[in-house]
mmCIF file of C-alpha atoms in Angstrom:
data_model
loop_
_atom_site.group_PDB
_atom_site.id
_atom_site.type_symbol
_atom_site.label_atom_id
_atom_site.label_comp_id
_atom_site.label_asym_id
_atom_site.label_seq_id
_atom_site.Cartn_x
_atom_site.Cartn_y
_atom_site.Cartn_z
ATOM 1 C CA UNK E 1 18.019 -10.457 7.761
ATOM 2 C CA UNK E 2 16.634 -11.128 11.426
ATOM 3 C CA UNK E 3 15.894 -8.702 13.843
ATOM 4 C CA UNK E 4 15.872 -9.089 17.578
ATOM 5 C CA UNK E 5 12.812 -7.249 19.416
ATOM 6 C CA UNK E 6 12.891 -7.229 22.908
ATOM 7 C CA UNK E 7 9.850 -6.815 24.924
ATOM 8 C CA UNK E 8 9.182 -5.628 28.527
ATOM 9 C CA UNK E 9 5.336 -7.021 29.437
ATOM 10 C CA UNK E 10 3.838 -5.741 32.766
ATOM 11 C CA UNK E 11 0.911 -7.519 33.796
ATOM 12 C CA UNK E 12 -0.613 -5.464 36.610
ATOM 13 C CA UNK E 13 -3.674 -7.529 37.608
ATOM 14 C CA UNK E 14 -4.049 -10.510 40.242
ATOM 15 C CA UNK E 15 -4.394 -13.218 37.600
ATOM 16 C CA UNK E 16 -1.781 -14.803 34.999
ATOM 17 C CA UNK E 17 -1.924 -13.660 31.582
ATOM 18 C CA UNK E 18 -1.195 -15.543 28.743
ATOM 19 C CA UNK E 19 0.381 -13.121 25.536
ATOM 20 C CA UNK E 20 0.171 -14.371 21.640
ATOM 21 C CA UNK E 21 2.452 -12.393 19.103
ATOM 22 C CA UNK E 22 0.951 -14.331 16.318
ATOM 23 C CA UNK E 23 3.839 -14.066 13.061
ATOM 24 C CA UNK E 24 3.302 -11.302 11.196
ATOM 25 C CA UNK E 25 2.999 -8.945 13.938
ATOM 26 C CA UNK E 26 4.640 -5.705 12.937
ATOM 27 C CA UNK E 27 6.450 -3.581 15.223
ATOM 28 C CA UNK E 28 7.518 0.003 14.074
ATOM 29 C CA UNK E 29 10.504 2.059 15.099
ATOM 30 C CA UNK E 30 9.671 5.133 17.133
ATOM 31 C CA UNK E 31 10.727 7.806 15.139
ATOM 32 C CA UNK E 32 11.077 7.596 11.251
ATOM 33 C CA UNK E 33 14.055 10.130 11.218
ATOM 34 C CA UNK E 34 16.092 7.014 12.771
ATOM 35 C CA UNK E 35 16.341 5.799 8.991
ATOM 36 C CA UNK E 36 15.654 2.153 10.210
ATOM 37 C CA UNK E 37 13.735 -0.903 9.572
ATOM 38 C CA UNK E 38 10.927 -1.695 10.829
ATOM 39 C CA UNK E 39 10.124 -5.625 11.386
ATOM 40 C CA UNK E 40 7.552 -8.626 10.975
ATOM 41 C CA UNK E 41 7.861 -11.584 13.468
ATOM 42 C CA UNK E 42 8.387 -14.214 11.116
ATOM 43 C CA UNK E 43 6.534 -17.090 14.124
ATOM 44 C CA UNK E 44 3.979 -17.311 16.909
ATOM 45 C CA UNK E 45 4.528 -16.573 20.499
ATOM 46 C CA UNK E 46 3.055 -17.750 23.414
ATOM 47 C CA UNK E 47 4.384 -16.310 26.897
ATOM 48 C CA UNK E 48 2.697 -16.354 30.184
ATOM 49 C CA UNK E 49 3.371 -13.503 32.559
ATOM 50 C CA UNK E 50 2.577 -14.542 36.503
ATOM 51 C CA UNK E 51 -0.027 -12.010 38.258
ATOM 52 C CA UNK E 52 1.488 -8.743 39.062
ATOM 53 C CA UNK E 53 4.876 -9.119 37.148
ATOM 54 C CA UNK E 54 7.117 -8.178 34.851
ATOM 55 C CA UNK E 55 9.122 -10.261 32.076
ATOM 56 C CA UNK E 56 11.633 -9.225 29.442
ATOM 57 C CA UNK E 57 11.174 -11.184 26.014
ATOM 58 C CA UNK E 58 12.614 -11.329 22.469
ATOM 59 C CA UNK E 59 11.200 -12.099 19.385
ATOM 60 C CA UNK E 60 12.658 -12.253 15.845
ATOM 61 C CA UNK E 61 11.494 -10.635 13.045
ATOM 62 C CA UNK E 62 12.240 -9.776 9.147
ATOM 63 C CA UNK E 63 13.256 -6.582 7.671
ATOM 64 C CA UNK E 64 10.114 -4.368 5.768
ATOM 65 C CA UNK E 65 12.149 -1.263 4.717
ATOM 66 C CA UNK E 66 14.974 -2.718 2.682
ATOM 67 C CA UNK E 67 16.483 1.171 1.606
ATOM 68 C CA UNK E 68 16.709 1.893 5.580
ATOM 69 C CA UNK E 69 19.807 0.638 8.313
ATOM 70 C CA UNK E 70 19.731 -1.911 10.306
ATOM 71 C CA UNK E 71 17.975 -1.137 13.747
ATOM 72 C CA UNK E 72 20.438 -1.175 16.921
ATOM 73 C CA UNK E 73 19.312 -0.869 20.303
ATOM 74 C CA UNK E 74 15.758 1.646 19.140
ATOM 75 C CA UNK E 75 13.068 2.317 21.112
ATOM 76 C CA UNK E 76 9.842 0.905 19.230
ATOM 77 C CA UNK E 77 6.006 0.220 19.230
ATOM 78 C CA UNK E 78 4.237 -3.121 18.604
ATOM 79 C CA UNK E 79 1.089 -1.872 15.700
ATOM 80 C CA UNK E 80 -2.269 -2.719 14.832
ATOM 81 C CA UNK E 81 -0.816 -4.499 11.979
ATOM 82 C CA UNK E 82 0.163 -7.456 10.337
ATOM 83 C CA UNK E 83 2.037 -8.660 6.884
ATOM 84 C CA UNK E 84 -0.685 -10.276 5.483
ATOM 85 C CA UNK E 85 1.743 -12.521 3.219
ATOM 86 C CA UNK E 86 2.118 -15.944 3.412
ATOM 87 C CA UNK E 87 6.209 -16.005 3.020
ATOM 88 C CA UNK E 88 8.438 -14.959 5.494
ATOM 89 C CA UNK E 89 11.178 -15.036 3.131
ATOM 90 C CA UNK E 90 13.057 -11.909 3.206
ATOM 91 C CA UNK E 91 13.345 -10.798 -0.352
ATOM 92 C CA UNK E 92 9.785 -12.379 -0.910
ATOM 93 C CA UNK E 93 8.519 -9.673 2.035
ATOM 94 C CA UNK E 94 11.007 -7.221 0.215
ATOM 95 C CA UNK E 95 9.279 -7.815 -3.031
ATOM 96 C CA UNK E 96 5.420 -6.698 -1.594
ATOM 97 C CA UNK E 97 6.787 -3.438 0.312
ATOM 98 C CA UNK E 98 8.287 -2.205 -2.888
ATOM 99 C CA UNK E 99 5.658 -3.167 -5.084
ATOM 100 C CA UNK E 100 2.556 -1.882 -3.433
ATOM 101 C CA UNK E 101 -0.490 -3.096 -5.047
ATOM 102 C CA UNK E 102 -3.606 -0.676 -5.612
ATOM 103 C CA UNK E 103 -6.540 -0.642 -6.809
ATOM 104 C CA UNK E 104 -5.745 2.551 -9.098
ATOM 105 C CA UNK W 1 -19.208 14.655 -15.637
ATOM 106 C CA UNK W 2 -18.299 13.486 -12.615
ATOM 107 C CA UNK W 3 -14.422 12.871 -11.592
ATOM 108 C CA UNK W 4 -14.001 9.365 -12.197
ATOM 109 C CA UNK W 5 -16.149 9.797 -15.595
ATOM 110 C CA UNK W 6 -13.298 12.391 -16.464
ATOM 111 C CA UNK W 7 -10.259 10.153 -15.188
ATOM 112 C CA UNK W 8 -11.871 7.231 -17.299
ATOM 113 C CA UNK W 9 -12.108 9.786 -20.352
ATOM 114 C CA UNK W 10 -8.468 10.659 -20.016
ATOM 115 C CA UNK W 11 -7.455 7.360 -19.958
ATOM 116 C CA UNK W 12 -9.405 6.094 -22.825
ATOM 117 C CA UNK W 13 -7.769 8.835 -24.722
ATOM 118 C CA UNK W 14 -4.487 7.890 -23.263
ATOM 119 C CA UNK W 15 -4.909 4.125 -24.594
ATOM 120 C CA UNK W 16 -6.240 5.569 -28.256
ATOM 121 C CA UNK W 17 -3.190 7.566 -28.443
ATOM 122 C CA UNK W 18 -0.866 4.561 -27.636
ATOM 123 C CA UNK W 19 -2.428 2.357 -29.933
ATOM 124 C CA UNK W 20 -2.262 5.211 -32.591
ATOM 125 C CA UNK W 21 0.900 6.043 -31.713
ATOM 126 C CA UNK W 22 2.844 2.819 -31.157
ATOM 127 C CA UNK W 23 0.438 -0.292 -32.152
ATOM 128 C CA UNK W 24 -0.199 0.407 -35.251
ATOM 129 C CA UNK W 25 3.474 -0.408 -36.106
ATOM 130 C CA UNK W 26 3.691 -3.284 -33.701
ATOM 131 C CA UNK W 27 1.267 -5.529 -34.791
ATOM 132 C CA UNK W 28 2.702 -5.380 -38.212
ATOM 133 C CA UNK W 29 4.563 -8.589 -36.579
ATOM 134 C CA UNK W 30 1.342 -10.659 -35.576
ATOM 135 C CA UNK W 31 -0.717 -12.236 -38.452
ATOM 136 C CA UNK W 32 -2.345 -10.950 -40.902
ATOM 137 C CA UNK W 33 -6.060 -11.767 -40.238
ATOM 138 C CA UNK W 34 -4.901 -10.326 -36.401
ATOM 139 C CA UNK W 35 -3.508 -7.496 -38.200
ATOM 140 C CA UNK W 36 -6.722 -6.645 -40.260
ATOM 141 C CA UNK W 37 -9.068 -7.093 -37.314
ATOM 142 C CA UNK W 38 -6.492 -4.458 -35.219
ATOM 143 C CA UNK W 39 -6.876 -1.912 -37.899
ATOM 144 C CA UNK W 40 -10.669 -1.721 -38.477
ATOM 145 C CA UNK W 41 -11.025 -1.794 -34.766
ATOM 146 C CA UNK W 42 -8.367 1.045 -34.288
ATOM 147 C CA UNK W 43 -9.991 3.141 -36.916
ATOM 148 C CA UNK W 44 -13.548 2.296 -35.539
ATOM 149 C CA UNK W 45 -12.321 3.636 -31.933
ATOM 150 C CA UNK W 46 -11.194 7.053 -33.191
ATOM 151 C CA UNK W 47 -14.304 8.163 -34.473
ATOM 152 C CA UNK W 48 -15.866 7.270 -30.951
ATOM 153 C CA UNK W 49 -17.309 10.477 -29.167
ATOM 154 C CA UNK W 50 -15.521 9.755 -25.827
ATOM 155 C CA UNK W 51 -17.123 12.197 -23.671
ATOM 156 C CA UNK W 52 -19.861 9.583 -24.129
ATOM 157 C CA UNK W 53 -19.763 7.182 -21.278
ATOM 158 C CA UNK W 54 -20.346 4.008 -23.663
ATOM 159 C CA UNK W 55 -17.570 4.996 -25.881
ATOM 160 C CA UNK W 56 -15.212 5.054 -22.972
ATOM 161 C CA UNK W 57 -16.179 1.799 -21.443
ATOM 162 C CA UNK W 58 -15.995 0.185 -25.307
ATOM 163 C CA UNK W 59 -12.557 0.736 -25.063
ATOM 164 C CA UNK W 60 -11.890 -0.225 -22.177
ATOM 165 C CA UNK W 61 -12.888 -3.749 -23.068
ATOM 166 C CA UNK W 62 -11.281 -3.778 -26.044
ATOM 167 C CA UNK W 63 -8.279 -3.170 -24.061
ATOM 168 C CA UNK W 64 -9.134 -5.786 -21.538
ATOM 169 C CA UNK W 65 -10.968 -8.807 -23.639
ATOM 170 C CA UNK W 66 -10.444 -7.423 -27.282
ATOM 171 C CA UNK W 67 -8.078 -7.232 -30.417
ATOM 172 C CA UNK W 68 -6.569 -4.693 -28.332
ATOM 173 C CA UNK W 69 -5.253 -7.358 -25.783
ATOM 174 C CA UNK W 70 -2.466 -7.900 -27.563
ATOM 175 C CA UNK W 71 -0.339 -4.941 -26.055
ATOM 176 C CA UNK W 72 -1.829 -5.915 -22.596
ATOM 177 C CA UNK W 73 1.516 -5.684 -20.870
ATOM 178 C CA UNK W 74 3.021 -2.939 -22.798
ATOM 179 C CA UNK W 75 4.561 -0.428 -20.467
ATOM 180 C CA UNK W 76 2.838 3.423 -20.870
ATOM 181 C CA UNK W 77 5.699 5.720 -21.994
ATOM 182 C CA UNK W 78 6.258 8.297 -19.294
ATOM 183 C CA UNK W 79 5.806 10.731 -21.618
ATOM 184 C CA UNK W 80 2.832 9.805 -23.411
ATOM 185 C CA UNK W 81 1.650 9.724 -19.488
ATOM 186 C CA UNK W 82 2.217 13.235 -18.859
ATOM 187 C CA UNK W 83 1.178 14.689 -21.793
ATOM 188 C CA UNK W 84 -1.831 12.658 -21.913
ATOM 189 C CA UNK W 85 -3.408 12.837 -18.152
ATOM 190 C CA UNK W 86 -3.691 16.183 -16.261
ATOM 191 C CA UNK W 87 -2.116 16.719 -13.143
ATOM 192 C CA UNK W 88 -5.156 17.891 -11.300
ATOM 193 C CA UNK W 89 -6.299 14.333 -12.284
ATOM 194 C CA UNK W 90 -3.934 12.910 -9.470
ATOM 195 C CA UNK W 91 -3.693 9.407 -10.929
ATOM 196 C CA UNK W 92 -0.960 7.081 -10.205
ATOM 197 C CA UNK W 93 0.504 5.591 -13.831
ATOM 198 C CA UNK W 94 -0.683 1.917 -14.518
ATOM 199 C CA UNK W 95 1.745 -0.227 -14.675
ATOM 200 C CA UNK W 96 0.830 -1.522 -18.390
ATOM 201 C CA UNK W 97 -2.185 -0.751 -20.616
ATOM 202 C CA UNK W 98 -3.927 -3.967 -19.486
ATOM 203 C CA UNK W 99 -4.124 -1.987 -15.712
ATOM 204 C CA UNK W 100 -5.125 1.145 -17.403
ATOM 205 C CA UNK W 101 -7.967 -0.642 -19.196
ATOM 206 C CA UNK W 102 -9.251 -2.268 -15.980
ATOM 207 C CA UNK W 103 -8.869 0.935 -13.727
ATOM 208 C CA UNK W 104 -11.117 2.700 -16.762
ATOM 209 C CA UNK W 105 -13.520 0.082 -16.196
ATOM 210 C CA UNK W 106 -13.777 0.254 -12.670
ATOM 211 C CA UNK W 107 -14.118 4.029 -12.632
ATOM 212 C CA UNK W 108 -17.030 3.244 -15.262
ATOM 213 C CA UNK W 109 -18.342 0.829 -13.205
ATOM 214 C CA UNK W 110 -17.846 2.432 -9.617
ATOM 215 C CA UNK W 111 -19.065 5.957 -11.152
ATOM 216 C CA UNK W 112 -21.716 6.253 -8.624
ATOM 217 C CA UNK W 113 -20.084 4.735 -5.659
ATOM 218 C CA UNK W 114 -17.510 5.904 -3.379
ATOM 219 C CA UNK W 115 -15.347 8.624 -4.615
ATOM 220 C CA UNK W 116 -12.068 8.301 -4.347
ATOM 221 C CA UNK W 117 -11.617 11.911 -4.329
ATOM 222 C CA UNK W 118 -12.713 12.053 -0.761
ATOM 223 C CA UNK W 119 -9.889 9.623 0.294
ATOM 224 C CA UNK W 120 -7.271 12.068 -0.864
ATOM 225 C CA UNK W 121 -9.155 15.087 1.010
ATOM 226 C CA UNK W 122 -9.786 12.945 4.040
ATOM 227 C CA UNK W 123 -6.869 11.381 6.586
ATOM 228 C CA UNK W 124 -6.617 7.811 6.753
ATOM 229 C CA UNK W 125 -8.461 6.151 9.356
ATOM 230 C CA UNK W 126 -9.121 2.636 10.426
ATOM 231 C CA UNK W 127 -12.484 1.222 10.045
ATOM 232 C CA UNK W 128 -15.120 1.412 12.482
ATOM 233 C CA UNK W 129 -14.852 -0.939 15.754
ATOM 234 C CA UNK W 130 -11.119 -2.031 14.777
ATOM 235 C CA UNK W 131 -10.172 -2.571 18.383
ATOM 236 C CA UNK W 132 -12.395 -5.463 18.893
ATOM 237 C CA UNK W 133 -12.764 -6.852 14.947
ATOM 238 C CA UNK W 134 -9.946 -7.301 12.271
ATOM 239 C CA UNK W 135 -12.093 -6.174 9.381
ATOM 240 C CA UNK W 136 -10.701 -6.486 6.159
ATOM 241 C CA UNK W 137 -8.721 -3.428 4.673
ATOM 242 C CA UNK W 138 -8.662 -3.035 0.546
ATOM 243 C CA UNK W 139 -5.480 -1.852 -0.808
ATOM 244 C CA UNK W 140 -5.599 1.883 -1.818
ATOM 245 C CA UNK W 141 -3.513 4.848 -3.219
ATOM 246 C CA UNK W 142 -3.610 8.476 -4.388
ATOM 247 C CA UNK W 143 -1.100 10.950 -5.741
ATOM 248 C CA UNK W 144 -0.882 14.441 -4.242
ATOM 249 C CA UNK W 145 0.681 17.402 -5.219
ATOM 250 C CA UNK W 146 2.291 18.819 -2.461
ATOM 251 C CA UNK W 147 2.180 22.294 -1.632
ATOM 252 C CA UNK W 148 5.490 24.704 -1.721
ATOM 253 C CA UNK W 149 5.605 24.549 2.414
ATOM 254 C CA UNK W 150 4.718 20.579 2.504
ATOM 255 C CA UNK W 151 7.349 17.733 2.501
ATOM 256 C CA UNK W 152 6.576 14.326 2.157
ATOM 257 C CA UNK W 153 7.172 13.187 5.465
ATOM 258 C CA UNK W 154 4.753 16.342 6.763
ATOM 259 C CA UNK W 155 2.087 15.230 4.577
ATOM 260 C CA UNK W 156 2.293 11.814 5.624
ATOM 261 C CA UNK W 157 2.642 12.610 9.164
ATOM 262 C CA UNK W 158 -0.729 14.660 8.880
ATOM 263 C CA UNK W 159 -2.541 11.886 6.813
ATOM 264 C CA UNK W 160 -2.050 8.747 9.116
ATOM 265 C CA UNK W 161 -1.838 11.054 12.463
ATOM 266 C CA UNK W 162 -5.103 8.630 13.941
ATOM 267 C CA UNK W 163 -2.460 6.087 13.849
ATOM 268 C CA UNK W 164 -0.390 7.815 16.411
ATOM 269 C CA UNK W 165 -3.599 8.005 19.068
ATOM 270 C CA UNK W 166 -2.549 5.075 21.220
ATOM 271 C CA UNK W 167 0.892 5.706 21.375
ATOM 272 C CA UNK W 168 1.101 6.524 25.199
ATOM 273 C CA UNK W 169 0.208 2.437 25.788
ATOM 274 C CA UNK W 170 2.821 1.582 23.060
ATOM 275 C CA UNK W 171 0.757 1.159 20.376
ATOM 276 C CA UNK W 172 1.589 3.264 17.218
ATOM 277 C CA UNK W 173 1.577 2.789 13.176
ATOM 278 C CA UNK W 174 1.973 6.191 12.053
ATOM 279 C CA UNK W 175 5.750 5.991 11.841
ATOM 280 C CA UNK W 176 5.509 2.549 10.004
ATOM 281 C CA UNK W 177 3.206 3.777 7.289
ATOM 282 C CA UNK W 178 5.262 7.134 6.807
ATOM 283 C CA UNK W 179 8.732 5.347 6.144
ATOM 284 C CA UNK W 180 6.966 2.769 4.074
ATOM 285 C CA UNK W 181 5.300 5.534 1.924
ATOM 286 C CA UNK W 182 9.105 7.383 2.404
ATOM 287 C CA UNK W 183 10.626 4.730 0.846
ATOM 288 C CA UNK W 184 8.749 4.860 -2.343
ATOM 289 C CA UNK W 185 9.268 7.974 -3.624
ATOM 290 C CA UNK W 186 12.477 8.086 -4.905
ATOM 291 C CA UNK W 187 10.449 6.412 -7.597
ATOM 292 C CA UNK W 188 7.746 9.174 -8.851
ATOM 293 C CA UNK W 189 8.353 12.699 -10.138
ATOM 294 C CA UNK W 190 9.396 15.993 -8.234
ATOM 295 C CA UNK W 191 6.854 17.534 -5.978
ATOM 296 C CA UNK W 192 4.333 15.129 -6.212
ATOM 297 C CA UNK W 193 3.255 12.342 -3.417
ATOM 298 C CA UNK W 194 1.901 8.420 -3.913
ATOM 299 C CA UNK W 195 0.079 7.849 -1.038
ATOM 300 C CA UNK W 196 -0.255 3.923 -0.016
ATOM 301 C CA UNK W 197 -2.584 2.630 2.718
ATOM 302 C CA UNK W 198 -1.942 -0.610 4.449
ATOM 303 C CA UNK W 199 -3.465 -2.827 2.845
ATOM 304 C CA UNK W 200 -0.876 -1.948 -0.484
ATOM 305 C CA UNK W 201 2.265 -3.104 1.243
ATOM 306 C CA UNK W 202 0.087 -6.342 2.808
ATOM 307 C CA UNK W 203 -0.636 -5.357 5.909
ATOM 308 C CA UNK W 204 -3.720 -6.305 7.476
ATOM 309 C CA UNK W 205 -5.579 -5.638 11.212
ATOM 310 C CA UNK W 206 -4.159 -7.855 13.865
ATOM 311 C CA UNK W 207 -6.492 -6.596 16.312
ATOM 312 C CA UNK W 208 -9.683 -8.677 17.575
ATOM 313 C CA UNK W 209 -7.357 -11.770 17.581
ATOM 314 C CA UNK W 210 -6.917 -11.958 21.674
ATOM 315 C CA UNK W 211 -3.151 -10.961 20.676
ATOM 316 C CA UNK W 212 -0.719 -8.540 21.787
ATOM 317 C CA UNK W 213 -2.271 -5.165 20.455
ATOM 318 C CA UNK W 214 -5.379 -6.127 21.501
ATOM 319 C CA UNK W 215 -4.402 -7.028 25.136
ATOM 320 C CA UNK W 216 -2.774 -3.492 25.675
ATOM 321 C CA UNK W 217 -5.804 -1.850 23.571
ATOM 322 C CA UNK W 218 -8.232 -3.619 26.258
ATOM 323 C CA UNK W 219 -5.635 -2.801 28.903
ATOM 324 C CA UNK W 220 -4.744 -6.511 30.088
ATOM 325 C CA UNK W 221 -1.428 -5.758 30.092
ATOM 326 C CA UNK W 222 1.246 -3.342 29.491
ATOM 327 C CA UNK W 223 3.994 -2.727 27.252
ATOM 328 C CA UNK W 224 7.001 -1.242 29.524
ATOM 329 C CA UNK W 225 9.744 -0.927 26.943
ATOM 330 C CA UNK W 226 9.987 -2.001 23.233
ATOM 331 C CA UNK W 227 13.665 -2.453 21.730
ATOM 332 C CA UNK W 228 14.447 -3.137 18.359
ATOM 333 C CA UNK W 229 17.292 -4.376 17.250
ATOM 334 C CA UNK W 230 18.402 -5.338 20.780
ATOM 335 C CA UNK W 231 20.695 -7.349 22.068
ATOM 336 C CA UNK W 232 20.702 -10.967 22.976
ATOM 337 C CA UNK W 233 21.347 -11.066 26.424
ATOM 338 C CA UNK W 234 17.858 -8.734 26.540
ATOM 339 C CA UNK W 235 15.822 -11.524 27.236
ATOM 340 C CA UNK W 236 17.480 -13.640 29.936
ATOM 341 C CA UNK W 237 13.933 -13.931 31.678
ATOM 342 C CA UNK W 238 11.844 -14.898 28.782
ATOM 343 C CA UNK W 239 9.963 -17.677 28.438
ATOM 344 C CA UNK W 240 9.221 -20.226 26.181
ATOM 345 C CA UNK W 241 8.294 -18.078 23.041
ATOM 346 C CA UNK W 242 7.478 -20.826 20.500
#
């Protein structure tokens, strides 16, 4: 299942900035009580936003709550975190979020 | 005793009981000289004193390297589990008896180190200078029992709140980690919590990587508006995303 995340990136100093979402980047939905997925950009991004402007981007991402709905349209947050996992395969990212491992 | 010397006792008892219980019939289908070896070790074990540390961590490597190997993958009976290991304990159920023979060991070994009773007590937090270095998170859990005015979602709201501190700038977690904690527990028994940390579903730091997060956590740049799920004709500006 891919997901579509769009981005709006305000760079508000005088020089260019380049942005990396590196894949793996996890974005959350904004409130849990939306019942929806959050996502995991399955590839790197590179975008450059010019000195004092603003773009509008989308990435695509994989599904990392398979019980919840598809998101529509949700406000969201990018994280701190990353899947970790080498396989972008959805049942293969699936299979770690439902098997947690511990060290208990 | 301390704690984990007690949860180690309980489940050294716990794998005894099984081995009593249900592998002393099952090994009547391995070989005979496997059989024998089984026996005198199973009888050997239950005259062990096991609120002796040694006794305990015997076990445990008979469960892990020994005779006892055998039933390494054998699933522990939910009820055995409940009768066997006390609530107040707050352990999450191995997955087989090999798991329950390492996590023995580990408590053995780990006795004097950090408790893991102070990660249930204390809300999550990230480690030290996380902003500016993607240190290395190891995966964790507890189980809590919740209290009469508590819900699951409460209690995990409250335990990975310093997730929700950047929020403002667009940065959050704390609503990632509570539905992926939410979405377990459909799985474990009335009234009672598993509590996962990142690093159990695979997620690692993604800061201190000159990336996204980190750009808006150093304010370089701002996040105006994150949609999820949103249509394709959001982007019409973008720019060669890769």
């Amino acid at each position: 299942m891919e997901i579509q995340v769009g981005i709006t990136l305000d760079n508000k100093s005088a020089n260019e900035a380049t942005v990396r979402i590196p894949a793996g980047s996890i974005f959350e939905v904004a409130k849990t009580e939306y019942g929806v997925q959050n996502v995991a950009i399955v590839s790197d991004h590179f975008f450059k936003v010019p000195a004092r402007s603003k773009i509008k981007v989308i990435v695509v991402g994989r599904c990392l709550n398979r019980r919840r709905a598809e998101p529509k349209s949700v406000s969201g947050r990018v994280t701190p975190f990353r899947y970790a996992g080498n396989n972008f395969d959805q049942e293969s990212i699936w299979h770690k979020t439902l098997s947690p491992q511990t060290s208990l | 005793m301390s704690r984990k010397l007690q949860k180690a006792r309980e489940l050294a008892r716990l794998i005894l009981v099984w081995h009593q219980q249900y592998g002393r019939e099952r090994i009547r289908e391995k070989p005979l000289d496997v059989q024998e070896e089984y026996t005198a070790r199973l009888e050997a074990f239950v005259e062990l004193d096991f609120t002796k540390r040694e006794s305990i961590s015997q076990l445990g490597h008979e469960q892990v390297r020994g005779v006892f190997e055998y039933f390494y993958s054998e699933q522990i009976p939910h009820g055995l589990w409940q009768n066997m290991i006390s609530l107040e304990m707050e352990m999450v159920k191995p997955k087989h008896l090999g798991d329950a023979g390492k996590l023995l060991l580990s408590m053995i070994e780990n006795e004097d180190g950090d408790n893991d009773e102070g990660e249930r007590t204390q809300p999550f937090r990230l480690p030290n200078d996380w902003i500016s270095s993607a240190m290395p998170i190891k995966p964790s859990a507890f189980k809590v029992l919740l209290k009469n005015n508590e819900t699951p979602r409460s209690f995990l709201g409250e335990h990975f709140r310093s997730l929700s501190q950047f929020e403002e700038r667009g940065v959050g977690g704390r609503e990632l980690m509570i539905s992926m904690n939410e979405d377990l527990q459909e799985n474990h028994e009335q009234g009672h919590l598993s509590v996962y940390n990142p690093a159990a579903f695979n997620f690692q730091l993604a800061t201190g990587e000159g990336n996204l997060v980190t750009q808006i956590l150093k304010e370089e740049i701002v996040i105006e508006q994150i949609v999820i799920g949103c249509k394709a004709n959001y982007g019409e500006d973008s720019q060669g995303g890769q």
